[in-house]
Amino acid sequence: MWFAFGFISLAGFTIYSLFKRLNGAPKGKLYRTSGIPYGNNIVKNKYGHAVKLCVFVEGQSGYDYILKNETLIDRFFKIIGLSVEHQTGNKEFDDRIYIVSDNKKVLKQLSSNNTIADSVIRIFDAALMNSFKVKRIRHQSGRLWVDLRPKIKFEDDQFRKLSYEIATLLNTISSEHGKTPLPAKERWKDPFNIRAMIILAISTGLAINGLVQFVRLKITDYPVIIDADKLLQDAIYVGSGITIVILASALVLLGRSARAHIVMFEVLIIGSLGAIATSYAELRDINIEFDKARPDLYEVKIVGRYLQEHKRIRSRGGFFFKTASDNVKRFYHMIQVEDWNNIDTSRSFKVSKQYYDLAEVGDKLIVSQKPGKLNYRWVENLRTADSSDT
């Protein structure tokens, strides 16, 4: 069951990621301030500090491009010829801004319209003067927006003034694009756009699925894999192979486009971890679910019992970062038994509180171990003398 669930969830997360990438424009109403229509979104961390900010205006249909700071990495991959970026002829713009688009009509507009180029540079300068960093300017799905990151703590009034200044410039860019409108289907004229989205959707799908599988295995007490190190090693091999295939696909499908190295970096950093985590879960589930062998039973003695502190981790959504207010300590109930596979060593298992309270050092347990379809030995359950599972 879990084996099939892994593939179904991976497909679902990949499709969801592709949908979000195709429709990634910020949501929200536009409000008028001194005659300028715009909206903004602020994402705060658990301490109430803003970590992501977005200013958006109405854009034009058919446009789909990204403008970002050109980095040394961008320049390196342009020099070796992996990525090819359009040059507008405006030296300051070309030196500072990296255009993520291969749509010839869009690139022609960026080259021929000095008002757009000037407005883009002024957005980056305004953010910098207010200790913000522009992550990107994005035009997609009929909206034009700027994603910002604060470098230092800022006042609300400071952000309002910056938002208004950026919104004014964004509206200028949108108006200039509106003078030569593109049909809505023009986004598909970029030969590399949908290819990049599909590859990134697969990469993100692997990452999300890997995270979900990690949480599932983390909260599951049984079955227990005995040969976990061997399983992890094989998962790294399989996950690395999947990553290489995706990277090779990106190279073939996106080579000499503006997106090539950007997509490959995301696959290498995010997709690889997801591929390894997904591979680990799938190999584990295949090993258990397709193992039809009879279990070997071992009688072992309890040699210790202890409490292991459970450090809860959360984010704003419920996971991954320990909360400052979470002062209540929680514990796993652990018993330590003789290792039936290795003489003079022991092995620990998490058990229920009910069993932990009844267990005593010296008590005997029955371990039900199976060989595994893929030869990763695993423990089906622990039983006391009366055959009740722990």
PDB file of C-alpha atoms in Angstrom, residues 16-276:
ATOM      1  CA  TYR A  16       0.491  20.508  -8.219  1.00  0.00           C
ATOM      2  CA  SER A  17       3.944  22.074  -8.577  1.00  0.00           C
ATOM      3  CA  LEU A  18       3.485  22.430 -12.343  1.00  0.00           C
ATOM      4  CA  PHE A  19       0.104  24.096 -11.814  1.00  0.00           C
ATOM      5  CA  LYS A  20       1.627  26.558  -9.309  1.00  0.00           C
ATOM      6  CA  ARG A  21       4.440  27.401 -11.717  1.00  0.00           C
ATOM      7  CA  LEU A  22       2.011  27.986 -14.560  1.00  0.00           C
ATOM      8  CA  ASN A  23      -0.139  30.188 -12.318  1.00  0.00           C
ATOM      9  CA  GLY A  24       2.368  31.737  -9.957  1.00  0.00           C
ATOM     10  CA  ALA A  25       1.061  35.296  -9.900  1.00  0.00           C
ATOM     11  CA  PRO A  26       0.414  36.755  -6.413  1.00  0.00           C
ATOM     12  CA  LYS A  27      -3.190  36.828  -5.256  1.00  0.00           C
ATOM     13  CA  GLY A  28      -4.902  39.785  -3.693  1.00  0.00           C
ATOM     14  CA  LYS A  29      -6.810  42.953  -4.437  1.00  0.00           C
ATOM     15  CA  LEU A  30      -5.307  46.129  -5.800  1.00  0.00           C
ATOM     16  CA  TYR A  31      -5.735  49.350  -3.844  1.00  0.00           C
ATOM     17  CA  ARG A  32      -5.190  52.908  -4.995  1.00  0.00           C
ATOM     18  CA  THR A  33      -2.713  55.155  -3.217  1.00  0.00           C
ATOM     19  CA  SER A  34      -2.405  58.635  -4.715  1.00  0.00           C
ATOM     20  CA  GLY A  35      -3.940  57.294  -7.906  1.00  0.00           C
ATOM     21  CA  ILE A  36      -1.532  54.326  -8.230  1.00  0.00           C
ATOM     22  CA  PRO A  37      -3.204  50.880  -8.145  1.00  0.00           C
ATOM     23  CA  TYR A  38      -1.134  48.172  -6.499  1.00  0.00           C
ATOM     24  CA  GLY A  39      -1.114  45.480  -3.838  1.00  0.00           C
ATOM     25  CA  ASN A  40       1.465  43.959  -1.540  1.00  0.00           C
ATOM     26  CA  ASN A  41       1.949  40.781   0.465  1.00  0.00           C
ATOM     27  CA  ILE A  42       4.165  40.277   3.499  1.00  0.00           C
ATOM     28  CA  VAL A  43       5.307  36.907   4.857  1.00  0.00           C
ATOM     29  CA  LYS A  44       6.525  36.946   8.465  1.00  0.00           C
ATOM     30  CA  ASN A  45       8.450  34.371  10.460  1.00  0.00           C
ATOM     31  CA  LYS A  46       7.430  33.028  13.880  1.00  0.00           C
ATOM     32  CA  TYR A  47       8.988  36.074  15.572  1.00  0.00           C
ATOM     33  CA  GLY A  48       6.856  38.498  13.580  1.00  0.00           C
ATOM     34  CA  HIS A  49       9.721  39.679  11.357  1.00  0.00           C
ATOM     35  CA  ALA A  50       9.045  40.087   7.645  1.00  0.00           C
ATOM     36  CA  VAL A  51      11.154  37.716   5.560  1.00  0.00           C
ATOM     37  CA  LYS A  52       9.444  37.976   2.169  1.00  0.00           C
ATOM     38  CA  LEU A  53       7.668  40.903   0.590  1.00  0.00           C
ATOM     39  CA  CYS A  54       5.883  41.283  -2.714  1.00  0.00           C
ATOM     40  CA  VAL A  55       4.599  44.370  -4.564  1.00  0.00           C
ATOM     41  CA  PHE A  56       2.313  43.708  -7.536  1.00  0.00           C
ATOM     42  CA  VAL A  57       0.281  45.541 -10.186  1.00  0.00           C
ATOM     43  CA  GLU A  58      -1.866  44.544 -13.139  1.00  0.00           C
ATOM     44  CA  GLY A  59       0.301  43.289 -15.979  1.00  0.00           C
ATOM     45  CA  GLN A  60      -0.355  42.365 -19.591  1.00  0.00           C
ATOM     46  CA  SER A  61      -1.570  39.045 -20.975  1.00  0.00           C
ATOM     47  CA  GLY A  62       0.905  36.871 -22.839  1.00  0.00           C
ATOM     48  CA  TYR A  63       4.018  37.965 -20.970  1.00  0.00           C
ATOM     49  CA  ASP A  64       6.097  35.474 -19.009  1.00  0.00           C
ATOM     50  CA  TYR A  65       9.617  36.511 -18.031  1.00  0.00           C
ATOM     51  CA  ILE A  66      11.876  37.037 -15.021  1.00  0.00           C
ATOM     52  CA  LEU A  67      14.404  39.801 -14.429  1.00  0.00           C
ATOM     53  CA  LYS A  68      16.980  39.328 -11.658  1.00  0.00           C
ATOM     54  CA  ASN A  69      20.408  40.488 -10.564  1.00  0.00           C
ATOM     55  CA  GLU A  70      23.111  39.036 -12.774  1.00  0.00           C
ATOM     56  CA  THR A  71      25.546  37.093 -10.595  1.00  0.00           C
ATOM     57  CA  LEU A  72      29.051  35.724 -11.084  1.00  0.00           C
ATOM     58  CA  ILE A  73      27.477  32.288 -11.521  1.00  0.00           C
ATOM     59  CA  ASP A  74      25.291  33.612 -14.355  1.00  0.00           C
ATOM     60  CA  ARG A  75      28.326  35.112 -16.052  1.00  0.00           C
ATOM     61  CA  PHE A  76      30.354  31.928 -15.652  1.00  0.00           C
ATOM     62  CA  PHE A  77      27.729  29.773 -17.349  1.00  0.00           C
ATOM     63  CA  LYS A  78      27.361  32.335 -20.125  1.00  0.00           C
ATOM     64  CA  ILE A  79      31.116  32.247 -20.697  1.00  0.00           C
ATOM     65  CA  ILE A  80      31.229  28.433 -20.990  1.00  0.00           C
ATOM     66  CA  GLY A  81      28.200  28.522 -23.282  1.00  0.00           C
ATOM     67  CA  LEU A  82      25.776  26.450 -21.202  1.00  0.00           C
ATOM     68  CA  SER A  83      23.365  29.385 -20.907  1.00  0.00           C
ATOM     69  CA  VAL A  84      22.756  32.114 -23.457  1.00  0.00           C
ATOM     70  CA  GLU A  85      21.159  35.386 -22.338  1.00  0.00           C
ATOM     71  CA  HIS A  86      19.788  38.059 -24.641  1.00  0.00           C
ATOM     72  CA  GLN A  87      21.672  41.376 -24.666  1.00  0.00           C
ATOM     73  CA  THR A  88      19.571  44.518 -25.022  1.00  0.00           C
ATOM     74  CA  GLY A  89      22.382  46.858 -26.061  1.00  0.00           C
ATOM     75  CA  ASN A  90      21.893  48.943 -22.902  1.00  0.00           C
ATOM     76  CA  LYS A  91      25.253  48.455 -21.139  1.00  0.00           C
ATOM     77  CA  GLU A  92      24.072  49.230 -17.610  1.00  0.00           C
ATOM     78  CA  PHE A  93      21.036  47.002 -18.008  1.00  0.00           C
ATOM     79  CA  ASP A  94      23.027  44.139 -19.554  1.00  0.00           C
ATOM     80  CA  ASP A  95      25.739  44.343 -16.874  1.00  0.00           C
ATOM     81  CA  ARG A  96      23.310  44.320 -13.949  1.00  0.00           C
ATOM     82  CA  ILE A  97      20.182  42.467 -15.045  1.00  0.00           C
ATOM     83  CA  TYR A  98      19.802  38.855 -16.133  1.00  0.00           C
ATOM     84  CA  ILE A  99      16.817  38.183 -18.414  1.00  0.00           C
ATOM     85  CA  VAL A 100      15.195  34.773 -17.932  1.00  0.00           C
ATOM     86  CA  SER A 101      13.283  34.508 -21.182  1.00  0.00           C
ATOM     87  CA  ASP A 102      13.793  33.233 -24.715  1.00  0.00           C
ATOM     88  CA  ASN A 103      10.626  34.731 -26.210  1.00  0.00           C
ATOM     89  CA  LYS A 104      11.854  36.763 -29.181  1.00  0.00           C
ATOM     90  CA  LYS A 105       8.977  39.253 -29.123  1.00  0.00           C
ATOM     91  CA  VAL A 106       9.416  39.949 -25.412  1.00  0.00           C
ATOM     92  CA  LEU A 107      13.186  40.302 -25.815  1.00  0.00           C
ATOM     93  CA  LYS A 108      12.690  42.723 -28.696  1.00  0.00           C
ATOM     94  CA  GLN A 109      10.513  44.922 -26.503  1.00  0.00           C
ATOM     95  CA  LEU A 110      13.067  44.895 -23.684  1.00  0.00           C
ATOM     96  CA  SER A 111      15.758  45.899 -26.180  1.00  0.00           C
ATOM     97  CA  SER A 112      13.866  48.659 -27.958  1.00  0.00           C
ATOM     98  CA  ASN A 113      12.088  50.331 -25.038  1.00  0.00           C
ATOM     99  CA  ASN A 114      14.434  52.462 -22.925  1.00  0.00           C
ATOM    100  CA  THR A 115      11.600  53.401 -20.559  1.00  0.00           C
ATOM    101  CA  ILE A 116      11.219  49.763 -19.498  1.00  0.00           C
ATOM    102  CA  ALA A 117      14.978  49.302 -19.025  1.00  0.00           C
ATOM    103  CA  ASP A 118      15.256  52.515 -17.002  1.00  0.00           C
ATOM    104  CA  SER A 119      12.290  51.593 -14.796  1.00  0.00           C
ATOM    105  CA  VAL A 120      13.755  48.148 -14.079  1.00  0.00           C
ATOM    106  CA  ILE A 121      17.102  49.632 -13.004  1.00  0.00           C
ATOM    107  CA  ARG A 122      15.326  52.194 -10.801  1.00  0.00           C
ATOM    108  CA  ILE A 123      13.418  49.399  -9.033  1.00  0.00           C
ATOM    109  CA  PHE A 124      16.666  47.629  -8.153  1.00  0.00           C
ATOM    110  CA  ASP A 125      18.238  50.919  -7.022  1.00  0.00           C
ATOM    111  CA  ALA A 126      15.234  51.930  -4.890  1.00  0.00           C
ATOM    112  CA  ALA A 127      15.258  48.597  -3.105  1.00  0.00           C
ATOM    113  CA  LEU A 128      18.986  48.776  -2.466  1.00  0.00           C
ATOM    114  CA  MET A 129      18.780  52.302  -1.041  1.00  0.00           C
ATOM    115  CA  ASN A 130      16.156  51.085   1.440  1.00  0.00           C
ATOM    116  CA  SER A 131      18.197  48.005   2.488  1.00  0.00           C
ATOM    117  CA  PHE A 132      16.066  45.553   0.508  1.00  0.00           C
ATOM    118  CA  LYS A 133      17.190  43.037  -2.061  1.00  0.00           C
ATOM    119  CA  VAL A 134      15.200  42.396  -5.228  1.00  0.00           C
ATOM    120  CA  LYS A 135      14.975  38.652  -5.680  1.00  0.00           C
ATOM    121  CA  ARG A 136      13.236  39.018  -9.015  1.00  0.00           C
ATOM    122  CA  ILE A 137      10.824  40.999 -11.156  1.00  0.00           C
ATOM    123  CA  ARG A 138       8.250  38.632 -12.654  1.00  0.00           C
ATOM    124  CA  HIS A 139       5.631  39.120 -15.358  1.00  0.00           C
ATOM    125  CA  GLN A 140       3.155  36.239 -15.638  1.00  0.00           C
ATOM    126  CA  SER A 141      -0.553  35.436 -15.743  1.00  0.00           C
ATOM    127  CA  GLY A 142      -1.553  39.054 -16.277  1.00  0.00           C
ATOM    128  CA  ARG A 143       0.330  40.414 -13.265  1.00  0.00           C
ATOM    129  CA  LEU A 144       3.674  42.144 -12.852  1.00  0.00           C
ATOM    130  CA  TRP A 145       5.386  41.957  -9.473  1.00  0.00           C
ATOM    131  CA  VAL A 146       8.605  42.301  -7.486  1.00  0.00           C
ATOM    132  CA  ASP A 147       9.753  39.832  -4.819  1.00  0.00           C
ATOM    133  CA  LEU A 148      11.829  41.484  -2.104  1.00  0.00           C
ATOM    134  CA  ARG A 149      13.953  40.362   0.835  1.00  0.00           C
ATOM    135  CA  PRO A 150      14.771  42.786   3.679  1.00  0.00           C
ATOM    136  CA  LYS A 151      18.438  43.022   4.652  1.00  0.00           C
ATOM    137  CA  ILE A 152      17.660  44.588   8.028  1.00  0.00           C
ATOM    138  CA  LYS A 153      14.617  45.157  10.208  1.00  0.00           C
ATOM    139  CA  PHE A 154      12.469  47.922   8.754  1.00  0.00           C
ATOM    140  CA  GLU A 155       9.572  50.153   9.727  1.00  0.00           C
ATOM    141  CA  ASP A 156       6.115  49.755   8.177  1.00  0.00           C
ATOM    142  CA  ASP A 157       6.178  53.328   6.926  1.00  0.00           C
ATOM    143  CA  GLN A 158       9.459  52.660   5.144  1.00  0.00           C
ATOM    144  CA  PHE A 159       7.965  49.683   3.297  1.00  0.00           C
ATOM    145  CA  ARG A 160       4.834  51.662   2.372  1.00  0.00           C
ATOM    146  CA  LYS A 161       6.941  54.364   0.754  1.00  0.00           C
ATOM    147  CA  LEU A 162       9.074  51.810  -1.071  1.00  0.00           C
ATOM    148  CA  SER A 163       5.976  49.891  -2.208  1.00  0.00           C
ATOM    149  CA  TYR A 164       4.485  53.048  -3.672  1.00  0.00           C
ATOM    150  CA  GLU A 165       7.722  53.906  -5.508  1.00  0.00           C
ATOM    151  CA  ILE A 166       8.072  50.376  -6.905  1.00  0.00           C
ATOM    152  CA  ALA A 167       4.385  50.198  -7.840  1.00  0.00           C
ATOM    153  CA  THR A 168       4.712  53.434  -9.797  1.00  0.00           C
ATOM    154  CA  LEU A 169       7.617  51.993 -11.782  1.00  0.00           C
ATOM    155  CA  LEU A 170       5.847  48.651 -12.295  1.00  0.00           C
ATOM    156  CA  ASN A 171       2.797  50.447 -13.675  1.00  0.00           C
ATOM    157  CA  THR A 172       5.078  52.319 -16.063  1.00  0.00           C
ATOM    158  CA  ILE A 173       6.557  49.017 -17.303  1.00  0.00           C
ATOM    159  CA  SER A 174       3.093  47.493 -17.678  1.00  0.00           C
ATOM    160  CA  SER A 175       1.848  50.524 -19.598  1.00  0.00           C
ATOM    161  CA  GLU A 176       4.806  50.343 -21.981  1.00  0.00           C
ATOM    162  CA  HIS A 177       4.127  46.664 -22.624  1.00  0.00           C
ATOM    163  CA  GLY A 178       0.471  47.523 -23.180  1.00  0.00           C
ATOM    164  CA  LYS A 179       1.382  49.710 -26.139  1.00  0.00           C
ATOM    165  CA  THR A 180       2.342  46.549 -28.061  1.00  0.00           C
ATOM    166  CA  PRO A 181       0.102  43.860 -26.536  1.00  0.00           C
ATOM    167  CA  LEU A 182       0.817  40.166 -26.995  1.00  0.00           C
ATOM    168  CA  PRO A 183      -1.865  37.497 -27.375  1.00  0.00           C
ATOM    169  CA  ALA A 184      -2.435  35.407 -24.257  1.00  0.00           C
ATOM    170  CA  LYS A 185      -0.999  32.328 -25.989  1.00  0.00           C
ATOM    171  CA  GLU A 186       2.307  34.144 -26.540  1.00  0.00           C
ATOM    172  CA  ARG A 187       3.735  32.652 -23.326  1.00  0.00           C
ATOM    173  CA  TRP A 188       3.948  29.333 -25.191  1.00  0.00           C
ATOM    174  CA  LYS A 189       6.132  30.903 -27.888  1.00  0.00           C
ATOM    175  CA  ASP A 190       9.125  30.714 -25.559  1.00  0.00           C
ATOM    176  CA  PRO A 191      10.529  27.344 -26.666  1.00  0.00           C
ATOM    177  CA  PHE A 192      12.104  26.642 -23.276  1.00  0.00           C
ATOM    178  CA  ASN A 193       9.420  27.892 -20.899  1.00  0.00           C
ATOM    179  CA  ILE A 194       7.225  24.826 -20.536  1.00  0.00           C
ATOM    180  CA  ARG A 195      10.237  22.492 -20.667  1.00  0.00           C
ATOM    181  CA  ALA A 196      11.802  24.296 -17.713  1.00  0.00           C
ATOM    182  CA  MET A 197       8.523  24.258 -15.793  1.00  0.00           C
ATOM    183  CA  ILE A 198       8.095  20.504 -16.261  1.00  0.00           C
ATOM    184  CA  ILE A 199      11.659  19.746 -15.123  1.00  0.00           C
ATOM    185  CA  LEU A 200      11.328  22.043 -12.102  1.00  0.00           C
ATOM    186  CA  ALA A 201       7.912  20.573 -11.289  1.00  0.00           C
ATOM    187  CA  ILE A 202       9.455  17.090 -11.200  1.00  0.00           C
ATOM    188  CA  SER A 203      12.290  18.373  -9.019  1.00  0.00           C
ATOM    189  CA  THR A 204       9.903  20.105  -6.620  1.00  0.00           C
ATOM    190  CA  GLY A 205       7.567  17.106  -6.630  1.00  0.00           C
ATOM    191  CA  LEU A 206      10.469  14.884  -5.561  1.00  0.00           C
ATOM    192  CA  ALA A 207      11.410  17.339  -2.800  1.00  0.00           C
ATOM    193  CA  ILE A 208       7.878  17.603  -1.397  1.00  0.00           C
ATOM    194  CA  ASN A 209       7.283  13.878  -1.656  1.00  0.00           C
ATOM    195  CA  GLY A 210      10.617  13.163   0.000  1.00  0.00           C
ATOM    196  CA  LEU A 211       9.702  15.454   2.873  1.00  0.00           C
ATOM    197  CA  VAL A 212       6.287  13.846   3.308  1.00  0.00           C
ATOM    198  CA  GLN A 213       7.847  10.382   3.261  1.00  0.00           C
ATOM    199  CA  PHE A 214      10.464  11.471   5.814  1.00  0.00           C
ATOM    200  CA  VAL A 215       7.748  12.694   8.184  1.00  0.00           C
ATOM    201  CA  ARG A 216       5.757   9.474   7.650  1.00  0.00           C
ATOM    202  CA  LEU A 217       8.726   7.286   8.529  1.00  0.00           C
ATOM    203  CA  LYS A 218       9.671   9.540  11.438  1.00  0.00           C
ATOM    204  CA  ILE A 219       6.323   9.079  13.173  1.00  0.00           C
ATOM    205  CA  THR A 220       6.082   5.346  12.386  1.00  0.00           C
ATOM    206  CA  ASP A 221       7.470   3.036  15.085  1.00  0.00           C
ATOM    207  CA  TYR A 222       7.210  -0.271  13.236  1.00  0.00           C
ATOM    208  CA  PRO A 223       8.350  -1.978  11.062  1.00  0.00           C
ATOM    209  CA  VAL A 224      12.024  -1.275  11.891  1.00  0.00           C
ATOM    210  CA  ILE A 225      14.754  -1.693   9.278  1.00  0.00           C
ATOM    211  CA  ILE A 226      17.798  -3.465  10.703  1.00  0.00           C
ATOM    212  CA  ASP A 227      20.047  -2.835   7.702  1.00  0.00           C
ATOM    213  CA  ALA A 228      19.244   0.893   7.609  1.00  0.00           C
ATOM    214  CA  ASP A 229      22.803   1.905   6.636  1.00  0.00           C
ATOM    215  CA  LYS A 230      22.729  -0.378   3.605  1.00  0.00           C
ATOM    216  CA  LEU A 231      19.288   0.932   2.662  1.00  0.00           C
ATOM    217  CA  LEU A 232      20.487   4.540   2.914  1.00  0.00           C
ATOM    218  CA  GLN A 233      23.539   3.768   0.788  1.00  0.00           C
ATOM    219  CA  ASP A 234      21.399   2.211  -1.943  1.00  0.00           C
ATOM    220  CA  ALA A 235      18.932   5.115  -1.732  1.00  0.00           C
ATOM    221  CA  ILE A 236      21.811   7.547  -2.320  1.00  0.00           C
ATOM    222  CA  TYR A 237      22.861   5.549  -5.394  1.00  0.00           C
ATOM    223  CA  VAL A 238      19.326   5.400  -6.789  1.00  0.00           C
ATOM    224  CA  GLY A 239      18.545   9.039  -5.913  1.00  0.00           C
ATOM    225  CA  SER A 240      21.809  10.195  -7.486  1.00  0.00           C
ATOM    226  CA  GLY A 241      20.959   8.229 -10.628  1.00  0.00           C
ATOM    227  CA  ILE A 242      17.536   9.893 -10.828  1.00  0.00           C
ATOM    228  CA  THR A 243      19.163  13.301 -10.346  1.00  0.00           C
ATOM    229  CA  ILE A 244      21.687  12.624 -13.125  1.00  0.00           C
ATOM    230  CA  VAL A 245      18.870  11.643 -15.497  1.00  0.00           C
ATOM    231  CA  ILE A 246      16.972  14.865 -14.707  1.00  0.00           C
ATOM    232  CA  LEU A 247      20.133  16.963 -15.100  1.00  0.00           C
ATOM    233  CA  ALA A 248      20.900  15.287 -18.423  1.00  0.00           C
ATOM    234  CA  SER A 249      17.326  15.964 -19.568  1.00  0.00           C
ATOM    235  CA  ALA A 250      17.686  19.603 -18.565  1.00  0.00           C
ATOM    236  CA  LEU A 251      20.955  19.866 -20.472  1.00  0.00           C
ATOM    237  CA  VAL A 252      19.417  18.375 -23.620  1.00  0.00           C
ATOM    238  CA  LEU A 253      16.125  20.283 -23.441  1.00  0.00           C
ATOM    239  CA  LEU A 254      17.386  23.632 -22.110  1.00  0.00           C
ATOM    240  CA  GLY A 255      20.998  23.835 -23.271  1.00  0.00           C
ATOM    241  CA  ARG A 256      21.975  27.310 -24.553  1.00  0.00           C
ATOM    242  CA  SER A 257      18.823  28.891 -23.176  1.00  0.00           C
ATOM    243  CA  ALA A 258      18.661  31.610 -20.532  1.00  0.00           C
ATOM    244  CA  ARG A 259      17.215  29.137 -18.010  1.00  0.00           C
ATOM    245  CA  ALA A 260      19.642  26.215 -18.367  1.00  0.00           C
ATOM    246  CA  HIS A 261      21.952  26.725 -15.375  1.00  0.00           C
ATOM    247  CA  ILE A 262      19.176  28.114 -13.147  1.00  0.00           C
ATOM    248  CA  VAL A 263      17.069  24.984 -13.624  1.00  0.00           C
ATOM    249  CA  MET A 264      20.048  22.660 -13.222  1.00  0.00           C
ATOM    250  CA  PHE A 265      21.105  24.331  -9.971  1.00  0.00           C
ATOM    251  CA  GLU A 266      17.631  23.911  -8.489  1.00  0.00           C
ATOM    252  CA  VAL A 267      17.543  20.262  -9.534  1.00  0.00           C
ATOM    253  CA  LEU A 268      20.986  19.664  -8.034  1.00  0.00           C
ATOM    254  CA  ILE A 269      20.224  21.364  -4.706  1.00  0.00           C
ATOM    255  CA  ILE A 270      16.537  20.600  -4.120  1.00  0.00           C
ATOM    256  CA  GLY A 271      15.639  17.768  -6.453  1.00  0.00           C
ATOM    257  CA  SER A 272      18.605  15.592  -5.448  1.00  0.00           C
ATOM    258  CA  LEU A 273      17.613  15.574  -1.772  1.00  0.00           C
ATOM    259  CA  GLY A 274      14.035  14.765  -2.710  1.00  0.00           C
ATOM    260  CA  ALA A 275      15.179  11.985  -5.026  1.00  0.00           C
ATOM    261  CA  ILE A 276      17.258  10.370  -2.268  1.00  0.00           C
TER     262      ILE A 276
END
